[in-house]
Structures are given as C-alpha cells and as structure tokens.
Amino acid sequence: MNRLTSRLPDWTLLLVIVLTVAYFLLTHEGLYALDDYFYSRYAHQLLSGTFRVEPDPLGLLHDPLKERPLIFGPVAACYALFGINIISTTLWPLLATLGCAVLIWRLYRQREPVVAAGAMLLLGLHYFTLNLTNYLYPDNILMFWCLAGAATLLRGREPHRLAGWWGVSFATLSFAALLSKETIVYYLPFYLGVLGVDGWKRRHGRFWGAALVTGAVLLAAYLGFYQYYTHDALYRIHLIENTNKYLQEGNYLVGNRAALLGRVTWQPLAFFVGTGLGLMLALAAVAFVRTSPPNTSAAEPQHNSTTDQRFWLALALITLVLYWVGSTSLSQYNPITLLPRMTTPLLPPLALAAGFGLRDVVQRAGWRALAVGLALLLMAAWLRNAVAVVYVLPGLFFLLVGVGSRLPFWPAMVRPASAGLAAVAVLVLAGALAVRPVYFMQKPSVSGHFAQDQVIRQHLQAPARGVVFVDDYLIGNYDFYYGFRVPEGLQYRRYWARDSVQLGPGQRAWLLLNRATLSNDELTRKLIRYSPDSVLSWYPRRRLVAEEGPVSLFEVEGR
C-alpha cells in the first residue's frame, strides 16, 4: 500500500474532527426548538430525581420524546460533570457525530483507505450532519447507533471472531438505537434479510443465536417495563399511532391526498439533490456497476472487500426505498417528512457505498468518472443556488479525469489507480464539502443566545426581584438559563402582558430585548409578530441597564 494512500484516512479524520468542532463552537445558536428544550428538561429531571415515567393520568400530555432515554440520559451525565449550560447540553450529539467518523476510520483505515477517507468526508462534512451537532435532537445520536450496529453485524460474522460476543453487541446496539428514535426500524428489513440468508446457508449460527437471545431478553424487559408503569406493553407503539392520528389532517390519504403522487415519485429525488446528497447518490450508483475491487493484495482477500461493498449497498438501497415510500404509521399511510434531519439512518450506509464508488472511480476513471462528473454538473445546473457549489467542483474534476486521464500527456502521478489521483480526489471532495460549513461559521448569530445568557447571568439573578418582560420565544425556555431553577423573586412575562402586571414593594421591572431573535425569519414568520422598534415604543419610560451584542436590558417604569 502506498504511504500517501495509507495516510489519507488519518488526515481526513483529523480534518473532519477539526471542522466539526469548529462548526459546533462557531455556529451554536443555543436552544432553538421545543425538542431540545424538552430533552434538556428531562435530563435535568433525571439528574435531580424528579423524572417520572408514568403517563399522564388524563391522557392529555403524552410526549413521545420522553420515551427516548438514550437521548437525554447521557445529557444528564454531562450535566453532572459540567453543569447545566448549552455546551454540556449538546455535547452528546457532538460526540455521536465524531463517533461516526471514528467508526468509519476504524473499519476501513487499513482495508480500504480511499473508502475510509471518502466516506468520512461525505458523511462528516455533509452540511446537515454538521448542522445537527449543536442541537439536542436524536438524529445524529441515532446515526451513531445505526452505524455501530450495522458495522457489528458485518464484522461479527467474519471468520475467527468471538461470534457470541459480537452477537450480544449487535443486539445491544440495536436496542440502544430503539431507545433513541423509532426510525431504527428502517434497518429491520435488511437485518431480517441477512438473518434469512444466513439461516438458509446454515452459517453464523453462534452469532445469530447470541443476538436473538440477547434481543429477546432486552425486548421482554422493555415491554415488561411499560406493562408495569403504564399497564400497556405496547405503550410506545400506541403513543406513536396516537400522534399520527392527531396529525392525520396532513396525512397523504386523508387531508393531503393530492400530494401523494409527487411524494412517492419525484419529490424525494429533488429533496436529496437539493440538500446536497446527490454527491453520495452519484458515487454510490457507480459502486453498483461492479462489486469487486480492481486491485487486491494477498493480505486483503478480494471477497472481504466485495462482501463489505455489497453489504453497504444493500443496506443503503433498502433504507432509501423505505424512506422514499415507507410510512411512519401502521394504521395509515404517512410517508416520513422530507426534512434533512430525517435522513440520518440512511446517511452511514449511503456514505460508505459512495466511498466504494469513489474508490472505483479513482481506480478505473474512464466512463465512470465521466458519468459522475456529468451527473453532478447537471444537478448544479438544475439547482442554480448556493447548494450547487457542492456539485460544481467535484463535477468538473471527475469530468476532467474521465476525459483526460487516458491521454498520453496526462501527468503520471495522477493517472487512474495512482495514489496521487486518490489524494487529489479526496482534496477536491473536502474543498467542495467544506464551503457551506465555513460560510456559515462566519455568519452572525441569528439567536444571540450567548449574549442573552451573559446578560441574564450578570443582571437577572438573585437577589433581584420583579418582572422581566421577554419575547414569545424566550418565554418558553427562560428557565434553562437558570439551570431550571429560577430565583423565587423573578417572574418572566410576555411583552404584551405589560399592562396587567402589578409590581409589589421592592420589585422592579425589566425589558429584555433580543434583536437577533426578533429579526430571525424562522421565528417572525411563525411566532413573533413585532419588531424591536415596536417593542421599544410600548415601553417609553425605560433606562438602559446593559447591552451585549444584539441583546439589551432596560429597566422600565410603570405607565
């Protein structure tokens, strides 16, 4: 193995880690939705001993997020170690994201260095993978469990392994995924298919025996837990079905039937291309052409690489089909929402399949490189927006390689199957994928979270007593800034409650104005209907107390 090629995964892993951590720190917007606030609150309850697993006795407040303990459980451990703050709140998604890169590096660093480098870049620098590192959502955490479980299934069935322990690990990791998010079920058809093939060929019995016994024990304990606390062993399934029933107005067979044809035909493809996944799809398509590597050393038998390639291709294809036409409900047809964060179970196998495709393009070039280049340039021409940058540079590069690599004047150091071409291909992918994250790292905050946190810590703490008037977004999560323990003397009220508040002896009133929040398009379209100037006009008698970036704190007097 060429030294340059063997070092590619190491340098790629370092790049992915550095960019991921930099993106996490430079683009963090604090709590940004209800989901991460609820998970954070559950983590605090778990840490303080106030968490309750029993359902609401009136059946009114069932929250599916509460049934995902491996999302907020590790966060509670982070709170115990580092205190309650936004970094400790989102450290677990960050670690899970980095864990995916490390797993790919460990799987293929020596066996298939080009595959390892390509897959780490395609998965780790995919914009929405990075975007989900600094929100306490289950998606990147689920992605880690999905990749770990699938890798265990692949490696645990190889010869000369402790098959029983690998089977136990596979079942445990799959159960961990179930405790994180229900969409691990998208892997179930593939897992059952592998079990069926192995059973038909009478192989890997020890692995599957250990996996099935462990899985049965874990599942029985899980159902027994729900039976004890809720008197319904299938409580979680019924909870999901009730949620789908509540949202049935948007169901594709009830309130949204006219959109069904588009949803199961061209819309997913347009969605994938529009979110930057067209690069993975194009390279993965190349891997379907031939599943045997062009050059194989004696130390690395051909069947190992071929088996791996077919494994990830099959898992990616089955997951893609289920994402395309599957349903989130057993009782009604409701395809999964076309949102980037919903694709995370698909990303690891698709990135690895694309890594094998990249290896084939680098090894053979020719029509493969030409086809990938043309496909990517067509995607860029169709989009004609900022996302197109992901396709333009790789498209031009692969097109150039496909056309020129067989010409006599083409430099020998970057000919097909050379270490130089592999290194250049990895650099091109890294450059193209890094453009969007680096751009967003330089943009100003749209939430002003850290400035707001600093103002609250410095000026709105005990022994201060009184009322703080805030916007309609902060009113839902202000207690997070106090570690969920708001000083008794402070009350938070919405701006529009200014005329109904009566101050008691020794109490003061403050106006907390976050201009970043009030100018955020995502919030002003749905939640906030006023501007900073209109808010200030409601409080003419005010005195500036503190100002930090886009956040201002005023002391106000009664009208």
XYZ file of C-alpha atoms in Angstrom:
559
model
C 0.000 0.000 0.000
C 1.385 3.394 -0.974
C 2.347 5.537 2.024
C 0.360 8.512 0.711
C -2.771 6.392 0.336
C -2.342 4.777 3.756
C -2.193 8.189 5.426
C -5.287 9.562 3.707
C -7.755 8.273 6.346
C -5.701 9.739 9.195
C -5.507 13.225 7.696
C -9.157 13.031 6.668
C -10.241 12.083 10.181
C -8.248 14.993 11.594
C -9.865 17.396 9.115
C -13.366 16.135 9.909
C -12.800 16.429 13.662
C -11.360 19.957 13.411
C -14.119 21.240 11.123
C -16.862 19.565 13.166
C -15.673 21.051 16.457
C -15.129 24.454 14.825
C -18.618 24.401 13.342
C -20.084 23.320 16.676
C -18.485 26.241 18.518
C -18.795 28.977 15.908
C -22.379 28.389 14.769
C -24.058 27.400 18.027
C -27.436 29.085 18.451
C -28.416 27.724 21.857
C -31.798 26.114 22.362
C -33.579 26.531 19.074
C -36.761 24.462 19.246
C -39.110 22.712 21.619
C -37.477 19.315 21.175
C -34.065 20.216 22.543
C -35.666 22.134 25.411
C -37.792 19.127 26.413
C -34.833 16.721 26.211
C -32.782 19.122 28.321
C -35.543 19.395 30.890
C -35.868 15.611 31.073
C -32.093 15.351 31.593
C -32.324 17.789 34.496
C -35.253 15.855 35.966
C -33.269 12.637 35.672
C -30.311 14.224 37.423
C -32.423 15.777 40.176
C -34.509 12.640 40.761
C -37.803 14.227 39.670
C -38.205 12.339 36.378
C -41.412 10.285 36.155
C -42.069 7.553 33.630
C -45.779 7.215 34.302
C -48.101 8.594 31.602
C -50.406 11.500 32.258
C -53.433 10.046 34.084
C -55.813 12.153 31.987
C -54.219 11.010 28.742
C -53.649 14.582 27.635
C -49.913 15.188 27.859
C -48.292 12.165 26.296
C -44.884 13.193 24.967
C -43.070 10.746 22.624
C -39.762 12.466 23.407
C -39.951 11.164 26.965
C -39.627 7.602 25.664
C -36.103 8.169 24.290
C -33.886 7.813 27.383
C -30.648 7.421 25.432
C -31.077 10.959 24.158
C -31.422 12.732 27.484
C -29.794 10.108 29.765
C -26.214 10.855 28.604
C -27.042 14.581 28.782
C -27.856 14.142 32.470
C -24.363 12.663 32.904
C -22.906 15.701 31.116
C -24.852 17.961 33.467
C -23.420 16.121 36.460
C -19.888 16.575 35.108
C -20.001 20.052 33.571
C -23.097 21.777 34.931
C -26.168 22.892 33.001
C -25.239 25.021 30.020
C -25.729 24.896 26.298
C -22.365 23.237 25.581
C -22.946 20.394 28.042
C -26.493 20.092 26.669
C -25.291 19.455 23.117
C -22.026 17.639 23.878
C -23.689 14.240 23.376
C -24.815 14.946 19.767
C -21.326 16.278 19.028
C -19.641 13.164 20.418
C -22.034 10.906 18.497
C -21.235 12.761 15.270
C -17.497 12.471 15.831
C -18.014 8.838 16.799
C -19.374 8.077 13.321
C -16.169 9.389 11.722
C -14.026 7.382 14.130
C -16.017 4.212 13.411
C -15.540 4.574 9.655
C -11.839 5.280 10.195
C -11.534 2.164 12.346
C -13.436 -0.007 9.878
C -11.547 0.855 6.714
C -8.333 2.712 7.563
C -6.210 -0.307 6.654
C -8.541 -2.344 4.458
C -9.783 0.388 2.127
C -8.123 3.762 2.811
C -9.804 5.565 -0.110
C -13.206 4.256 1.000
C -12.490 5.396 4.561
C -11.411 8.886 3.503
C -14.286 9.361 1.066
C -16.969 8.093 3.450
C -15.703 10.199 6.358
C -15.819 13.316 4.205
C -19.196 12.608 2.644
C -20.797 11.844 5.994
C -18.866 14.121 8.343
C -18.815 17.256 6.170
C -22.343 16.883 4.851
C -23.829 20.213 5.891
C -26.797 18.798 7.752
C -24.620 16.332 9.656
C -22.680 19.310 10.953
C -25.835 21.363 11.463
C -27.242 18.727 13.821
C -24.173 18.654 16.065
C -25.233 21.714 18.063
C -28.882 20.827 18.650
C -30.117 18.265 21.146
C -32.004 16.273 18.540
C -31.940 12.464 18.373
C -30.862 12.238 14.743
C -27.059 12.206 14.874
C -27.203 10.081 18.018
C -29.374 7.565 16.181
C -26.939 7.733 13.255
C -24.120 6.643 15.550
C -26.076 3.668 16.893
C -27.155 2.720 13.355
C -23.594 2.722 12.056
C -22.218 0.912 15.111
C -24.911 -1.772 14.937
C -24.558 -2.354 11.196
C -20.748 -2.487 11.464
C -21.057 -5.031 14.262
C -23.333 -7.178 12.100
C -20.801 -7.009 9.264
C -17.638 -7.671 11.252
C -19.108 -10.061 13.810
C -19.941 -12.609 11.126
C -16.378 -12.772 9.805
C -14.234 -15.881 10.461
C -12.091 -16.081 13.578
C -14.267 -13.710 15.581
C -15.752 -14.270 19.040
C -19.125 -14.611 17.343
C -21.167 -14.894 20.515
C -19.912 -11.613 21.955
C -20.351 -9.869 18.628
C -23.945 -11.129 18.513
C -24.594 -9.767 22.002
C -23.078 -6.428 20.962
C -25.211 -6.277 17.819
C -28.432 -6.807 19.769
C -27.414 -4.309 22.447
C -26.525 -1.600 19.931
C -29.798 -2.131 18.065
C -31.674 -1.804 21.343
C -29.754 1.391 22.124
C -30.926 2.744 18.776
C -34.523 1.866 19.686
C -34.149 3.845 22.917
C -33.001 6.828 20.854
C -35.503 7.009 17.999
C -38.022 4.695 16.414
C -36.713 5.028 12.848
C -34.109 2.326 13.540
C -36.983 0.162 12.277
C -35.889 1.150 8.753
C -32.933 -1.221 9.207
C -35.122 -4.134 10.294
C -35.948 -5.497 6.780
C -32.246 -5.614 5.927
C -31.372 -7.301 9.216
C -34.116 -9.889 8.694
C -32.874 -10.457 5.153
C -29.315 -11.117 6.371
C -30.704 -13.472 9.027
C -32.734 -15.302 6.388
C -29.770 -15.719 4.037
C -27.506 -16.915 6.847
C -30.167 -19.324 8.047
C -30.684 -20.698 4.531
C -26.940 -21.260 4.127
C -26.575 -22.620 7.692
C -23.845 -20.229 8.728
C -23.072 -17.811 11.573
C -25.326 -19.735 13.942
C -23.415 -18.722 17.058
C -23.602 -15.021 16.181
C -27.330 -15.107 15.482
C -28.084 -17.332 18.449
C -26.429 -14.883 20.830
C -28.038 -11.903 19.081
C -31.543 -13.375 19.144
C -31.353 -14.482 22.775
C -29.972 -11.109 23.888
C -32.538 -9.251 21.794
C -35.387 -11.343 23.204
C -34.266 -10.669 26.788
C -33.894 -6.928 26.196
C -37.216 -6.687 24.378
C -39.031 -8.676 27.067
C -37.588 -6.418 29.774
C -38.572 -3.362 27.742
C -42.164 -4.489 27.232
C -42.366 -5.573 30.854
C -41.198 -2.142 31.946
C -44.041 -0.481 30.029
C -46.548 -3.032 31.257
C -45.595 -2.279 34.858
C -45.640 1.516 34.577
C -48.386 2.098 32.014
C -50.363 -1.188 32.022
C -49.743 -1.375 28.278
C -46.750 -3.352 26.991
C -47.131 -1.735 23.551
C -47.487 1.753 25.013
C -44.778 3.278 22.838
C -46.328 1.943 19.624
C -49.763 3.180 20.673
C -48.257 6.556 21.549
C -46.794 6.865 18.044
C -50.089 5.835 16.478
C -51.991 8.380 18.563
C -49.560 11.066 17.414
C -50.155 10.090 13.779
C -53.890 10.143 14.371
C -53.643 13.621 15.847
C -51.752 14.787 12.732
C -53.953 12.971 10.229
C -55.100 16.183 8.547
C -51.720 16.237 6.829
C -51.857 12.522 6.025
C -51.377 11.692 2.364
C -54.562 9.623 2.230
C -56.788 11.986 4.221
C -56.036 15.685 4.151
C -53.173 15.736 1.657
C -54.127 13.138 -0.965
C -53.379 15.438 -3.901
C -49.689 15.489 -2.976
C -49.296 11.697 -2.706
C -48.090 11.012 -6.256
C -45.395 13.656 -6.076
C -44.280 12.490 -2.630
C -43.586 8.921 -3.744
C -42.110 9.765 -7.165
C -40.008 12.854 -7.909
C -40.118 14.813 -4.634
C -37.647 12.628 -2.702
C -35.140 12.826 -5.566
C -35.492 16.612 -5.731
C -35.114 16.727 -1.949
C -31.926 14.638 -1.956
C -30.346 16.729 -4.682
C -31.447 19.960 -3.011
C -29.850 19.007 0.318
C -26.503 18.040 -1.204
C -26.967 14.262 -1.074
C -26.740 13.995 -4.854
C -22.962 13.639 -4.470
C -23.400 10.493 -2.359
C -26.082 9.117 -4.673
C -23.960 9.585 -7.802
C -20.901 7.899 -6.304
C -22.959 5.094 -4.736
C -24.522 4.406 -8.152
C -21.022 3.722 -9.509
C -20.480 1.117 -6.811
C -23.433 -0.852 -8.210
C -21.665 -1.405 -11.509
C -19.153 -3.890 -10.211
C -18.717 -5.020 -6.644
C -15.191 -6.429 -6.896
C -12.183 -4.172 -6.377
C -9.769 -3.796 -9.299
C -6.565 -4.453 -7.344
C -6.386 -6.727 -4.323
C -3.321 -7.702 -2.332
C -2.755 -11.158 -0.907
C -3.064 -9.762 2.582
C -6.522 -8.416 1.831
C -8.657 -11.122 0.191
C -10.978 -9.956 -2.543
C -14.103 -11.441 -1.002
C -13.760 -9.261 2.129
C -13.931 -6.015 0.186
C -16.623 -7.343 -2.141
C -18.739 -8.509 0.776
C -18.397 -5.133 2.501
C -19.330 -3.258 -0.642
C -22.420 -5.372 -1.232
C -23.391 -5.093 2.441
C -23.410 -1.283 2.489
C -25.019 -1.039 -0.937
C -27.856 -3.351 0.081
C -28.435 -1.547 3.387
C -28.372 1.839 1.658
C -30.787 0.707 -1.055
C -33.321 -0.841 1.327
C -33.216 2.168 3.664
C -33.558 4.512 0.691
C -36.623 2.657 -0.600
C -38.272 2.734 2.823
C -37.518 6.430 3.166
C -38.945 7.011 -0.309
C -42.238 5.118 0.017
C -42.412 3.879 3.618
C -44.871 5.002 6.281
C -44.406 6.288 9.810
C -47.682 4.672 10.856
C -49.009 1.120 10.886
C -52.635 2.197 10.627
C -52.402 4.819 7.885
C -50.078 5.672 5.028
C -47.968 8.609 6.083
C -44.512 8.853 4.428
C -41.749 10.333 6.518
C -41.372 14.112 6.329
C -38.862 15.337 3.749
C -36.605 17.081 6.237
C -32.800 16.764 6.225
C -32.640 15.552 9.808
C -34.945 12.645 8.991
C -32.350 11.130 6.637
C -29.742 10.235 9.259
C -30.367 6.436 9.270
C -29.727 6.494 5.514
C -26.501 8.503 5.658
C -23.930 5.978 7.047
C -24.595 3.151 4.554
C -25.029 5.624 1.709
C -21.747 7.381 2.551
C -19.896 4.057 2.747
C -21.430 2.858 -0.519
C -20.352 6.177 -2.056
C -16.870 5.615 -0.610
C -16.641 2.358 -2.534
C -17.878 4.195 -5.610
C -15.161 6.818 -5.154
C -12.560 4.060 -4.936
C -13.801 2.548 -8.197
C -13.742 5.926 -9.954
C -10.196 6.601 -8.751
C -9.030 3.126 -9.767
C -10.656 2.956 -13.191
C -11.601 6.515 -14.172
C -12.877 6.339 -17.778
C -16.632 6.357 -18.281
C -17.267 6.041 -14.531
C -15.607 9.373 -13.794
C -17.234 10.893 -16.857
C -20.719 9.740 -15.804
C -20.318 11.010 -12.241
C -18.993 14.354 -13.463
C -21.850 14.870 -15.904
C -24.453 13.868 -13.300
C -23.064 16.319 -10.749
C -22.901 19.180 -13.232
C -26.500 18.509 -14.274
C -27.534 18.693 -10.617
C -25.694 22.004 -10.235
C -27.327 23.403 -13.380
C -30.756 22.323 -12.169
C -30.337 23.858 -8.705
C -28.608 27.130 -9.598
C -28.383 28.121 -5.933
C -25.856 28.053 -3.102
C -26.084 24.266 -2.705
C -24.816 23.842 -6.278
C -21.282 24.555 -5.049
C -21.245 21.020 -3.600
C -21.639 19.647 -7.138
C -19.697 22.060 -9.370
C -16.122 21.445 -8.205
C -16.368 17.619 -7.954
C -18.348 17.563 -11.204
C -15.649 19.443 -13.109
C -12.921 17.343 -11.503
C -14.486 13.977 -12.359
C -15.334 15.179 -15.855
C -11.722 16.206 -16.379
C -10.463 12.878 -15.038
C -12.891 10.935 -17.222
C -11.913 12.769 -20.401
C -8.207 13.335 -19.901
C -6.818 10.539 -17.722
C -6.246 8.207 -20.695
C -4.484 10.822 -22.805
C -0.696 10.480 -23.209
C 0.094 13.927 -21.825
C -1.872 13.327 -18.596
C 0.553 13.527 -15.617
C 1.662 10.075 -14.494
C 1.358 10.934 -10.800
C -2.430 11.394 -11.118
C -3.235 8.556 -13.521
C -6.013 6.076 -12.633
C -5.152 3.725 -9.747
C -2.407 6.072 -8.549
C -2.041 7.350 -5.008
C -1.830 10.872 -6.390
C -5.248 10.717 -8.037
C -6.769 9.311 -4.840
C -5.272 12.161 -2.803
C -6.439 14.827 -5.258
C -9.963 13.332 -5.353
C -10.147 13.443 -1.563
C -8.897 17.038 -1.525
C -11.487 18.083 -4.116
C -14.304 16.487 -2.109
C -13.038 18.094 1.091
C -12.872 21.524 -0.543
C -16.335 21.294 -2.069
C -17.976 19.973 1.097
C -16.260 22.492 3.383
C -17.513 25.594 1.529
C -21.000 25.748 3.092
C -19.916 24.977 6.672
C -17.112 27.558 6.527
C -19.544 30.134 5.123
C -21.984 29.599 7.992
C -19.154 29.725 10.533
C -18.588 33.340 9.514
C -22.222 34.446 9.693
C -23.531 36.366 12.729
C -25.754 34.622 15.225
C -29.473 34.500 14.491
C -30.409 33.883 18.124
C -27.997 35.901 20.253
C -28.014 33.046 22.770
C -24.596 33.632 24.335
C -25.096 37.401 24.623
C -28.504 36.811 26.201
C -27.059 34.246 28.572
C -24.373 36.694 29.686
C -26.899 39.487 30.342
C -29.129 37.157 32.371
C -26.195 35.830 34.397
C -24.875 39.285 35.211
C -28.071 41.257 35.852
C -31.068 38.978 36.390
C -30.033 36.842 39.325
C -30.979 36.751 42.994
C -31.418 38.893 44.999
C -33.070 40.841 42.157
C -36.851 40.789 42.470
C -39.511 41.741 39.961
C -40.755 41.073 36.455
C -38.787 40.544 33.233
C -40.695 41.196 30.006
C -39.496 38.975 27.155
C -40.482 37.866 23.654
C -42.781 34.970 22.798
C -39.835 32.674 22.080
C -37.842 33.164 25.273
C -40.970 32.849 27.431
C -40.983 29.123 26.648
C -37.453 28.301 27.765
C -36.107 31.052 30.038
C -35.752 28.605 32.931
C -32.938 26.839 31.028
C -30.735 29.895 31.616
C -31.108 29.277 35.356
C -30.471 25.558 35.242
C -34.273 25.114 35.539
C -34.237 26.841 38.957
C -35.474 30.387 38.503
C -34.912 32.613 41.566
C -38.136 32.939 43.528
C -38.179 36.696 43.333
C -38.200 36.813 39.499
C -41.115 36.384 37.135
C -40.955 36.242 33.340
C -43.876 37.609 31.336
C -44.577 38.277 27.658
C -44.253 41.794 26.288
C -47.987 42.129 25.781
C -48.653 41.465 29.489
C -47.151 44.858 30.385
C -50.493 46.444 31.324
C -51.643 43.588 33.549
C -48.577 43.330 35.788
C -48.707 44.935 39.224
C -45.361 45.352 40.958
C -45.139 44.732 44.707
C -42.973 46.552 47.246
C -39.274 46.259 46.393
C -39.934 44.856 42.918
C -38.574 46.219 39.659
C -39.446 45.676 36.016
C -37.039 44.959 33.166
C -37.351 44.731 29.435
C -35.076 42.126 27.822
C -34.783 42.842 24.103
C -33.008 40.355 21.814
C -32.795 41.941 18.365
C -31.375 38.762 16.832
C -34.450 36.805 17.866
C -36.859 39.500 16.709
C -35.235 39.632 13.258
C -34.979 35.859 12.775
C -37.082 34.945 9.736
C -37.835 31.452 11.033
C -39.391 32.896 14.184
C -41.010 36.030 12.804
C -42.921 34.032 10.204
C -44.485 31.711 12.780
C -44.254 33.042 16.313
C -43.186 36.669 16.624
C -45.290 39.444 15.097
C -43.458 42.536 16.260
C -40.178 44.340 15.622
C -37.606 45.744 18.064
C -38.828 49.288 17.368
C -42.444 48.402 18.128
C -41.417 46.750 21.394
C -39.464 49.831 22.455
C -42.469 52.016 21.658
C -44.514 50.025 24.179
C -42.054 50.959 26.936
C -41.304 54.689 26.504
C -40.125 55.132 30.093
C -37.006 52.980 30.120
C -33.355 53.158 31.147
C -30.610 51.079 29.533
C -29.005 48.778 32.090
C -26.803 46.542 29.939
C -26.063 45.832 26.306
C -24.267 42.820 24.888
C -24.192 42.373 21.136
C -27.807 42.242 19.862
C -29.223 41.957 23.415
C -30.261 44.937 25.521
C -31.639 45.051 29.050
C -33.715 48.048 30.152
C -35.243 48.919 33.473
C -38.768 50.187 32.818
C -41.235 52.216 34.835
C -44.963 51.828 35.084
C -47.184 53.526 32.543
